Short mmCIF file of C-alpha atoms in Angstrom, two decimals:
data_model
loop_
_atom_site.label_atom_id
_atom_site.label_comp_id
_atom_site.label_asym_id
_atom_site.label_seq_id
_atom_site.Cartn_x
_atom_site.Cartn_y
_atom_site.Cartn_z
CA MET I 1 61.79 27.94 -22.85
CA ARG I 2 59.59 27.59 -25.93
CA VAL I 3 58.15 30.75 -27.55
CA VAL I 4 54.99 30.55 -29.85
CA VAL I 5 54.18 33.41 -32.15
CA PRO I 6 50.70 33.10 -33.42
CA PHE I 7 50.14 34.59 -36.88
CA ASP I 8 47.06 34.98 -38.98
CA ALA I 9 48.48 34.59 -42.49
CA ARG I 10 44.98 34.73 -44.24
CA GLU I 11 43.24 37.90 -43.54
CA PRO I 12 45.40 39.88 -41.11
CA LYS I 13 44.54 43.07 -39.51
CA THR I 14 40.99 43.48 -40.95
CA ARG I 15 40.28 46.46 -38.51
CA LEU I 16 42.83 48.48 -40.41
CA GLY I 17 40.50 48.32 -43.39
CA PRO I 18 39.67 51.97 -43.16
CA VAL I 19 43.28 53.13 -43.78
CA LEU I 20 45.03 50.13 -45.54
CA ASP I 21 43.81 47.94 -48.37
CA ALA I 22 44.06 44.15 -48.17
CA ALA I 23 47.61 44.00 -49.74
CA GLU I 24 48.83 46.69 -47.36
CA ARG I 25 47.35 44.95 -44.35
CA ASP I 26 49.07 41.74 -45.38
CA ALA I 27 52.36 43.58 -45.93
CA LEU I 28 52.30 45.38 -42.68
CA ALA I 29 51.30 42.23 -40.81
CA ARG I 30 54.40 40.57 -42.17
CA CYS I 31 56.54 43.45 -41.21
CA MET I 32 55.27 43.32 -37.68
CA LEU I 33 55.86 39.61 -37.63
CA ARG I 34 59.48 40.10 -38.73
CA ASP I 35 60.10 42.69 -36.15
CA VAL I 36 58.55 40.42 -33.36
CA LEU I 37 60.76 37.57 -34.43
CA VAL I 38 63.85 39.75 -34.49
CA ALA I 39 62.94 40.88 -30.86
CA VAL I 40 62.29 37.34 -29.71
CA ASP I 41 65.41 36.02 -31.27
CA ALA I 42 67.33 37.61 -28.56
CA LEU I 43 65.85 35.40 -25.95
CA ASP I 44 67.42 32.16 -25.24
CA ALA I 45 64.46 30.12 -26.39
CA ALA I 46 63.21 27.61 -29.12
CA VAL I 47 60.94 30.01 -31.24
CA GLU I 48 58.13 28.72 -33.46
CA VAL I 49 55.52 30.55 -35.70
CA VAL I 50 52.14 28.93 -35.56
CA ALA I 51 50.23 30.40 -38.57
CA THR I 52 46.83 29.83 -40.21
CA ALA I 53 48.48 29.24 -43.54
CA PRO I 54 52.01 28.74 -44.79
CA VAL I 55 54.24 31.80 -44.42
CA ASP I 56 57.95 32.42 -45.54
CA VAL I 57 59.74 33.83 -42.48
CA GLY I 58 62.92 34.39 -44.41
CA ALA I 59 63.60 37.38 -46.77
CA GLY I 60 60.05 37.37 -47.71
CA LEU I 61 58.78 39.23 -44.61
CA ALA I 62 60.34 42.58 -45.20
CA PRO I 63 61.57 42.94 -48.89
CA HIS I 64 61.60 46.78 -48.66
CA LEU I 65 64.51 46.89 -46.32
CA ASP I 66 67.92 47.76 -47.61
CA ASP I 67 69.35 44.85 -45.96
CA PRO I 68 71.56 42.29 -47.87
CA ASP I 69 70.29 39.51 -45.67
CA PRO I 70 66.95 40.71 -44.19
CA GLY I 71 66.11 36.93 -43.16
CA ARG I 72 69.25 36.38 -41.03
CA SER I 73 68.54 33.97 -38.29
CA LEU I 74 64.73 34.11 -39.05
CA ARG I 75 65.33 31.47 -41.72
CA SER I 76 65.66 28.87 -38.83
CA VAL I 77 62.31 29.69 -37.27
CA PRO I 78 60.02 26.73 -38.04
CA VAL I 79 56.48 27.55 -39.08
CA THR I 80 53.53 25.19 -38.09
CA VAL I 81 50.26 25.57 -39.88
CA ASP I 82 47.46 25.25 -37.51
CA GLU I 83 43.90 26.34 -38.27
CA ARG I 84 42.31 25.89 -34.82
CA PRO I 85 41.28 28.84 -32.82
CA LEU I 86 44.07 30.50 -30.76
CA SER I 87 42.95 29.20 -27.45
CA ALA I 88 43.16 25.65 -28.67
CA VAL I 89 46.57 26.17 -30.19
CA VAL I 90 47.93 27.70 -26.81
CA ASP I 91 46.45 25.03 -24.76
CA ALA I 92 47.95 22.28 -26.91
CA ALA I 93 51.31 24.13 -26.56
CA VAL I 94 50.87 24.32 -22.90
CA ASP I 95 50.25 20.57 -22.62
CA ALA I 96 53.09 19.84 -24.84
CA THR I 97 55.69 22.10 -23.31
CA VAL I 98 54.64 22.81 -19.64
CA GLY I 99 52.90 19.44 -18.99
CA ASP I 100 55.03 16.93 -20.92
CA ALA I 101 58.47 18.58 -21.26
CA GLY I 102 58.39 20.61 -17.93
CA GLU I 103 59.53 23.68 -19.71
CA SER I 104 57.96 27.25 -19.76
CA LEU I 105 55.90 28.42 -22.58
CA ALA I 106 55.77 32.03 -23.85
CA VAL I 107 53.20 33.16 -26.31
CA VAL I 108 53.89 36.55 -28.09
CA MET I 109 51.49 38.05 -30.53
CA ALA I 110 52.70 38.75 -34.01
CA ASP I 111 51.46 42.37 -34.03
CA LEU I 112 53.48 43.70 -31.20
CA ALA I 113 55.40 45.98 -33.51
CA LEU I 114 57.08 47.88 -30.65
CA ALA I 115 58.50 44.80 -28.87
CA THR I 116 62.13 44.87 -28.00
CA PRO I 117 64.42 42.38 -26.36
CA ALA I 118 64.33 44.25 -23.24
CA ALA I 119 60.57 44.32 -22.91
CA LEU I 120 60.49 40.60 -23.75
CA ALA I 121 63.14 39.87 -21.18
CA ARG I 122 60.96 41.61 -18.54
CA LEU I 123 58.14 39.44 -19.50
CA VAL I 124 60.01 36.12 -19.43
CA ASP I 125 61.95 37.14 -16.21
CA ALA I 126 58.82 37.84 -14.21
CA ALA I 127 57.90 35.43 -11.63
CA GLY I 128 54.48 33.81 -11.36
CA ASP I 129 52.78 30.67 -12.60
CA VAL I 130 51.22 32.83 -15.27
CA VAL I 131 52.61 36.20 -16.56
CA VAL I 132 50.46 38.48 -18.66
CA ALA I 133 51.34 41.46 -20.67
CA PRO I 134 47.87 43.20 -20.90
CA GLY I 135 46.94 44.90 -24.15
CA ARG I 136 44.60 47.72 -24.97
CA GLY I 137 40.93 46.86 -24.27
CA ALA I 138 41.83 44.31 -21.60
CA GLY I 139 43.43 41.88 -24.19
CA THR I 140 46.33 39.52 -23.69
CA ASN I 141 49.34 40.51 -25.78
CA ALA I 142 51.94 38.09 -24.47
CA LEU I 143 51.79 35.36 -21.91
CA VAL I 144 54.16 33.16 -19.98
CA VAL I 145 52.69 29.83 -18.65
CA ARG I 146 54.57 27.77 -16.05
CA SER I 147 51.71 25.50 -14.87
CA PRO I 148 50.00 22.84 -17.02
CA ALA I 149 46.76 23.70 -15.10
CA PHE I 150 46.32 26.82 -16.96
CA ARG I 151 43.79 27.05 -19.80
CA ALA I 152 43.84 29.87 -22.40
CA ASP I 153 40.62 31.89 -23.35
CA PHE I 154 41.47 34.49 -25.98
CA HIS I 155 37.81 35.50 -26.61
CA GLY I 156 36.72 38.89 -25.61
CA ALA I 157 38.33 40.62 -22.55
CA SER I 158 41.13 37.92 -22.29
CA TYR I 159 43.16 39.66 -19.75
CA LEU I 160 40.15 39.48 -17.25
CA ASP I 161 39.45 35.94 -18.43
CA HIS I 162 42.98 34.99 -17.80
CA ARG I 163 43.03 36.42 -14.35
CA ALA I 164 39.90 34.50 -13.59
CA ALA I 165 41.17 31.28 -15.03
CA ALA I 166 44.43 31.64 -12.87
CA ASP I 167 42.36 32.25 -9.87
CA ALA I 168 40.11 29.33 -10.46
CA ALA I 169 43.18 27.09 -10.75
CA GLY I 170 44.85 28.47 -7.72
CA LEU I 171 47.60 29.88 -9.75
CA THR I 172 49.66 33.15 -9.31
CA LEU I 173 49.34 35.57 -12.11
CA ARG I 174 51.66 38.54 -12.56
CA THR I 175 51.54 41.39 -15.08
CA VAL I 176 54.37 43.05 -16.83
CA ASP I 177 54.03 46.83 -17.02
CA SER I 178 55.27 47.54 -20.66
CA ARG I 179 53.97 50.06 -23.12
CA ARG I 180 55.77 48.21 -25.75
CA LEU I 181 53.95 44.95 -25.13
CA SER I 182 50.70 46.54 -24.41
CA THR I 183 50.58 48.22 -27.82
CA ASP I 184 49.22 45.74 -30.36
CA VAL I 185 48.36 47.22 -33.85
CA ASP I 186 44.71 46.53 -34.52
CA GLU I 187 43.10 49.88 -35.43
CA PRO I 188 44.22 52.96 -37.26
CA ALA I 189 44.94 54.90 -34.11
CA ASP I 190 47.42 52.27 -33.22
CA LEU I 191 49.65 53.07 -36.31
CA VAL I 192 51.09 56.21 -34.72
CA GLU I 193 52.93 54.19 -31.94
CA ALA I 194 54.23 51.70 -34.64
CA TYR I 195 55.47 54.57 -36.75
CA VAL I 196 57.12 56.36 -33.79
CA ASP I 197 58.48 53.45 -31.95
CA GLY I 198 58.13 50.34 -34.09
CA GLY I 199 60.68 47.80 -35.03
CA GLU I 200 62.88 48.32 -38.26
CA ALA I 201 60.73 46.73 -40.85
CA THR I 202 57.38 48.15 -39.60
CA ALA I 203 58.65 51.70 -39.03
CA ALA I 204 60.32 51.70 -42.48
CA TRP I 205 57.20 50.56 -44.19
CA LEU I 206 55.01 53.05 -42.49
CA THR I 207 57.35 55.91 -42.97
CA ASP I 208 57.34 55.25 -46.81
CA ARG I 209 53.55 55.76 -46.88
CA PHE I 210 52.62 58.00 -43.98
CA GLU I 211 53.50 61.04 -42.00
CA VAL I 212 52.46 62.19 -38.60
CA ALA I 213 49.49 64.62 -38.66
CA VAL I 214 48.38 66.70 -35.78
CA ASP I 215 44.87 67.83 -35.22
CA GLU I 216 45.43 70.63 -32.78
CA ALA I 217 41.75 71.40 -32.35
CA ALA I 218 40.85 67.76 -31.42
CA GLY I 219 44.04 67.12 -29.60
CA ARG I 220 44.72 64.08 -31.67
CA VAL I 221 47.76 62.73 -33.51
CA SER I 222 47.43 60.27 -36.42
CA LEU I 223 49.02 59.18 -39.53
CA ALA I 224 48.24 60.73 -42.88
CA ARG I 225 49.24 59.51 -46.37
CA ARG I 226 52.14 61.24 -47.76
CA MET C 1 62.95 66.21 -6.10
CA ARG C 2 59.86 68.37 -6.94
CA VAL C 3 56.84 66.81 -8.54
CA VAL C 4 54.38 68.97 -10.37
CA VAL C 5 50.84 67.52 -11.24
CA PRO C 6 49.02 69.82 -13.67
CA PHE C 7 45.30 69.75 -13.44
CA ASP C 8 42.61 71.29 -15.65
CA ALA C 9 39.93 72.18 -12.91
CA ARG C 10 37.67 73.94 -15.41
CA GLU C 11 36.52 71.83 -18.34
CA PRO C 12 38.42 68.55 -17.77
CA LYS C 13 38.26 65.55 -20.17
CA THR C 14 35.97 67.13 -22.87
CA ARG C 15 36.81 64.23 -25.19
CA LEU C 16 34.89 61.92 -22.91
CA GLY C 17 31.70 63.90 -23.93
CA PRO C 18 30.34 61.12 -25.89
CA VAL C 19 29.88 58.90 -22.74
CA LEU C 20 30.06 61.27 -19.79
CA ASP C 21 28.21 64.55 -19.00
CA ALA C 22 30.04 67.52 -17.75
CA ALA C 23 29.36 66.79 -14.01
CA GLU C 24 30.63 63.32 -14.64
CA ARG C 25 33.70 64.33 -16.43
CA ASP C 26 34.47 66.56 -13.65
CA ALA C 27 33.90 63.88 -11.01
CA LEU C 28 36.08 61.44 -12.95
CA ALA C 29 38.95 63.82 -13.45
CA ARG C 30 38.98 64.46 -9.74
CA CYS C 31 39.13 60.73 -8.94
CA MET C 32 42.08 60.45 -11.29
CA LEU C 33 43.88 63.25 -9.78
CA ARG C 34 43.21 61.71 -6.26
CA ASP C 35 44.70 58.47 -7.38
CA VAL C 36 47.72 60.10 -9.12
CA LEU C 37 48.44 61.95 -5.88
CA VAL C 38 48.09 58.74 -3.83
CA ALA C 39 50.72 57.13 -6.16
CA VAL C 40 53.03 60.08 -6.32
CA ASP C 41 52.79 60.37 -2.41
CA ALA C 42 55.10 57.26 -2.22
CA LEU C 43 57.96 59.05 -3.90
CA ASP C 44 60.25 61.01 -1.60
CA ALA C 45 59.37 64.32 -3.22
CA ALA C 46 57.83 67.73 -2.77
CA VAL C 47 54.49 67.42 -4.60
CA GLU C 48 52.43 70.34 -5.85
CA VAL C 49 49.31 70.49 -7.90
CA VAL C 50 49.28 73.29 -10.51
CA ALA C 51 45.49 73.83 -11.57
CA THR C 52 43.69 76.12 -13.81
CA ALA C 53 41.32 77.04 -11.07
CA PRO C 54 41.16 76.33 -7.28
CA VAL C 55 40.73 72.63 -6.17
CA ASP C 56 40.31 70.92 -2.88
CA VAL C 57 42.67 68.03 -2.79
CA GLY C 58 41.47 66.76 0.55
CA ALA C 59 38.43 64.75 1.06
CA GLY C 60 36.69 66.60 -1.84
CA LEU C 61 38.44 64.42 -4.44
CA ALA C 62 36.76 61.14 -3.83
CA PRO C 63 33.71 61.60 -1.78
CA HIS C 64 32.30 58.15 -2.89
CA LEU C 65 35.00 56.15 -1.27
CA ASP C 66 34.06 54.18 2.00
CA ASP C 67 37.07 55.71 3.75
CA PRO C 68 36.93 57.54 7.03
CA ASP C 69 39.79 59.83 5.86
CA PRO C 70 39.88 59.85 2.05
CA GLY C 71 42.17 62.81 2.15
CA ARG C 72 44.97 61.36 4.32
CA SER C 73 48.28 62.89 3.32
CA LEU C 74 46.75 64.50 0.29
CA ARG C 75 45.57 67.43 2.61
CA SER C 76 49.26 68.47 2.77
CA VAL C 77 49.54 68.80 -1.03
CA PRO C 78 49.74 72.51 -2.00
CA VAL C 79 47.58 73.73 -4.95
CA THR C 80 48.87 76.68 -7.10
CA VAL C 81 46.46 78.21 -9.52
CA ASP C 82 48.16 79.18 -12.86
CA GLU C 83 46.17 79.92 -16.03
CA ARG C 84 49.09 79.76 -18.41
CA PRO C 85 49.49 77.02 -21.07
CA LEU C 86 51.05 73.81 -19.82
CA SER C 87 54.43 74.37 -21.55
CA ALA C 88 54.73 77.73 -19.72
CA VAL C 89 54.00 76.28 -16.45
CA VAL C 90 56.58 73.46 -16.93
CA ASP C 91 59.24 75.76 -18.16
CA ALA C 92 58.79 78.02 -15.29
CA ALA C 93 59.13 74.97 -12.93
CA VAL C 94 62.23 73.82 -14.69
CA ASP C 95 63.71 77.34 -14.21
CA ALA C 96 62.85 77.40 -10.49
CA THR C 97 63.63 73.78 -9.72
CA VAL C 98 66.42 72.65 -12.01
CA GLY C 99 67.89 75.98 -12.83
CA ASP C 100 67.81 77.76 -9.45
CA ALA C 101 67.64 75.07 -6.93
CA GLY C 102 69.60 72.39 -8.85
CA GLU C 103 66.98 69.74 -8.06
CA SER C 104 65.19 67.32 -10.43
CA LEU C 105 61.72 68.14 -11.70
CA ALA C 106 59.11 65.53 -12.47
CA VAL C 107 55.78 66.30 -14.17
CA VAL C 108 52.95 63.82 -13.81
CA MET C 109 49.72 64.24 -15.68
CA ALA C 110 46.68 64.16 -13.60
CA ASP C 111 44.84 61.59 -15.72
CA LEU C 112 47.22 58.81 -15.36
CA ALA C 113 44.57 56.71 -13.46
CA LEU C 114 46.68 53.50 -13.78
CA ALA C 115 49.83 55.10 -12.08
CA THR C 116 51.44 53.21 -9.26
CA PRO C 117 54.34 53.95 -6.88
CA ALA C 118 56.29 51.12 -8.72
CA ALA C 119 55.71 52.66 -12.20
CA LEU C 120 56.63 56.13 -11.05
CA ALA C 121 59.67 54.86 -9.27
CA ARG C 122 60.92 53.54 -12.66
CA LEU C 123 60.30 56.91 -14.27
CA VAL C 124 62.33 58.86 -11.62
CA ASP C 125 65.04 56.36 -11.21
CA ALA C 126 65.79 56.24 -15.06
CA ALA C 127 68.92 57.94 -16.15
CA GLY C 128 69.08 60.77 -18.56
CA ASP C 129 68.91 64.63 -18.80
CA VAL C 130 65.29 64.05 -19.67
CA VAL C 131 63.06 61.01 -19.11
CA VAL C 132 59.62 60.73 -20.93
CA ALA C 133 56.82 58.29 -20.23
CA PRO C 134 55.32 58.38 -23.74
CA GLY C 135 51.54 58.35 -24.01
CA ARG C 136 49.12 57.09 -26.74
CA GLY C 137 49.39 59.28 -29.89
CA ALA C 138 52.95 60.34 -29.24
CA GLY C 139 52.08 62.42 -26.25
CA THR C 140 54.00 62.92 -23.07
CA ASN C 141 52.34 61.60 -19.90
CA ALA C 142 55.19 62.16 -17.51
CA LEU C 143 58.50 63.75 -17.62
CA VAL C 144 61.67 64.01 -15.58
CA VAL C 145 63.88 67.08 -16.26
CA ARG C 146 67.45 67.29 -14.96
CA SER C 147 68.95 70.08 -17.21
CA PRO C 148 67.81 73.73 -17.23
CA ALA C 149 68.53 73.78 -20.93
CA PHE C 150 65.35 71.85 -21.69
CA ARG C 151 62.20 73.54 -22.98
CA ALA C 152 58.77 71.93 -22.90
CA ASP C 153 56.35 71.74 -25.82
CA PHE C 154 53.16 70.19 -25.10
CA HIS C 155 51.39 70.96 -28.36
CA GLY C 156 50.58 68.13 -30.76
CA ALA C 157 52.87 65.08 -30.76
CA SER C 158 54.93 66.28 -27.69
CA TYR C 159 56.88 63.05 -27.34
CA LEU C 160 58.43 63.65 -30.76
CA ASP C 161 58.84 67.46 -29.89
CA HIS C 162 60.48 66.63 -26.72
CA ARG C 163 62.89 64.16 -28.39
CA ALA C 164 63.78 66.88 -30.93
CA ALA C 165 64.18 69.50 -28.10
CA ALA C 166 66.37 67.28 -26.23
CA ASP C 167 68.40 66.61 -29.30
CA ALA C 168 68.74 70.30 -30.08
CA ALA C 169 69.95 71.08 -26.82
CA GLY C 170 72.51 68.23 -26.72
CA LEU C 171 70.67 66.48 -23.88
CA THR C 172 70.27 62.69 -23.31
CA LEU C 173 66.64 61.59 -23.49
CA ARG C 174 65.41 58.36 -22.12
CA THR C 175 61.98 56.74 -22.25
CA VAL C 176 60.30 54.51 -19.55
CA ASP C 177 58.52 51.55 -20.89
CA SER C 178 55.25 51.53 -18.78
CA ARG C 179 51.76 50.75 -19.90
CA ARG C 180 50.55 52.40 -16.65
CA LEU C 181 52.29 55.57 -17.49
CA SER C 182 51.46 55.43 -21.17
CA THR C 183 47.72 55.26 -20.42
CA ASP C 184 46.15 58.68 -20.15
CA VAL C 185 42.32 58.74 -20.03
CA ASP C 186 41.12 61.02 -22.85
CA GLU C 187 38.79 59.13 -24.89
CA PRO C 188 35.96 56.59 -24.23
CA ALA C 189 38.00 53.69 -25.34
CA ASP C 190 40.46 54.52 -22.49
CA LEU C 191 37.92 54.00 -19.84
CA VAL C 192 38.28 50.20 -20.01
CA GLU C 193 41.99 50.44 -18.87
CA ALA C 194 40.93 52.68 -15.92
CA TYR C 195 38.15 50.33 -14.91
CA VAL C 196 40.30 47.32 -15.06
CA ASP C 197 43.73 48.60 -13.53
CA GLY C 198 42.92 52.04 -12.35
CA GLY C 199 43.56 53.36 -8.80
CA GLU C 200 41.01 53.02 -6.07
CA ALA C 201 39.00 56.08 -6.40
CA THR C 202 38.73 55.92 -10.31
CA ALA C 203 37.98 52.11 -10.38
CA ALA C 204 35.29 52.46 -7.80
CA TRP C 205 33.66 55.46 -9.57
CA LEU C 206 33.69 53.67 -12.84
CA THR C 207 32.46 50.32 -11.38
CA ASP C 208 29.51 52.07 -9.85
CA ARG C 209 28.25 53.12 -13.27
CA PHE C 210 29.67 50.83 -15.93
CA GLU C 211 30.43 47.34 -16.71
CA VAL C 212 32.62 45.59 -19.32
CA ALA C 213 30.89 44.94 -22.73
CA VAL C 214 32.41 42.58 -25.22
CA ASP C 215 31.53 43.06 -28.88
CA GLU C 216 32.77 39.61 -30.10
CA ALA C 217 32.13 40.39 -33.79
CA ALA C 218 34.20 43.63 -33.84
CA GLY C 219 36.84 42.12 -31.44
CA ARG C 220 36.39 45.27 -29.14
CA VAL C 221 35.89 45.63 -25.41
CA SER C 222 34.44 48.81 -24.02
CA LEU C 223 32.36 49.97 -21.04
CA ALA C 224 28.58 50.16 -21.09
CA ARG C 225 26.28 51.82 -18.48
CA ARG C 226 24.80 49.46 -15.98
#
């Protein structure tokens, strides 16, 4: 199996603007990428980052961790720079992997801070021509493609679009029921999940800066600056 | 096993006020309760609704469905009216079920519109003195208790509080990684999930009134009135 992790290296996580400045958004995005790559590393797969600009996936991803070798096996993850829209990147990967090489392709978003090897194993072990891990707001957070007939559509409500695309092509589509894979970190409200159950680099970065704040009246839990 | 489904029959779902009036919030809450009871019905368990006021769990829960007998087995679900706070209700159920009868207790919130028998089976089949299905914002959406030493705390970040309570009592706590159980319907943004993957009554009620609206610029998907 081949696993592609798309990463926006230029202006990542703009919707976190209300709570994080640009440098912080960049740092958090790299922590999440690091945690996703660590989780993906447990799969028996050829992993590749496809980024919109060059990115150092070695020690540079999580310099705040007290780890003598934070890069570990990540050093060996190749990075391809590709500025095309995500759907075009994924379609090209489907053609090269599923069509030409007859392999399965998995696509795992770089902001799945809660991803674990167990959750990803459920994704790649699920049957179906197409397997989707739906995200909040009818998005597609992770995807397995086993048929070259599938075309990606990451605009808008991509979970619905991918269901329709699979239907139109006569393909079976299964979903994986995972909170960890359904939680992408896009908006300030999403940070609580990453703080509580995120991977090592993300949780440490957030814990250094934030704490849990409970608004009893509104029934809401969020993060507040320490 | 005993399953308790707590239901706020008085002013349910106030945080949906920006998009639903009081009558609609009440109707939607009853649809979600109906869908949760249908899903729970597949478990081999004694199910009970604990509500803050009397509620008809027969045909009254989803009168909009084209179903000659929408109540089906729900008619046999007993309803207990209990005005105490949720934590007190659950603690009393733990004492009566786990302490006195030596049975397991499951608590399943009435707004888990995406709950399915398969997701609930993963909850009740998970090992551990305490099993939690975490919700958005560090909440507790569903719970299995197998030790009488556990005390509930549904204020604030209850997932964190329940982890701490289990630790303090020397109990093992496991989580179940389920998007369907992590999605409770509290705020307008949550309605998209219920529309797309909710149970029969909830999805039909929402589909009658709303459609999916994609804000491409903001990267957001929501529901808009038809």
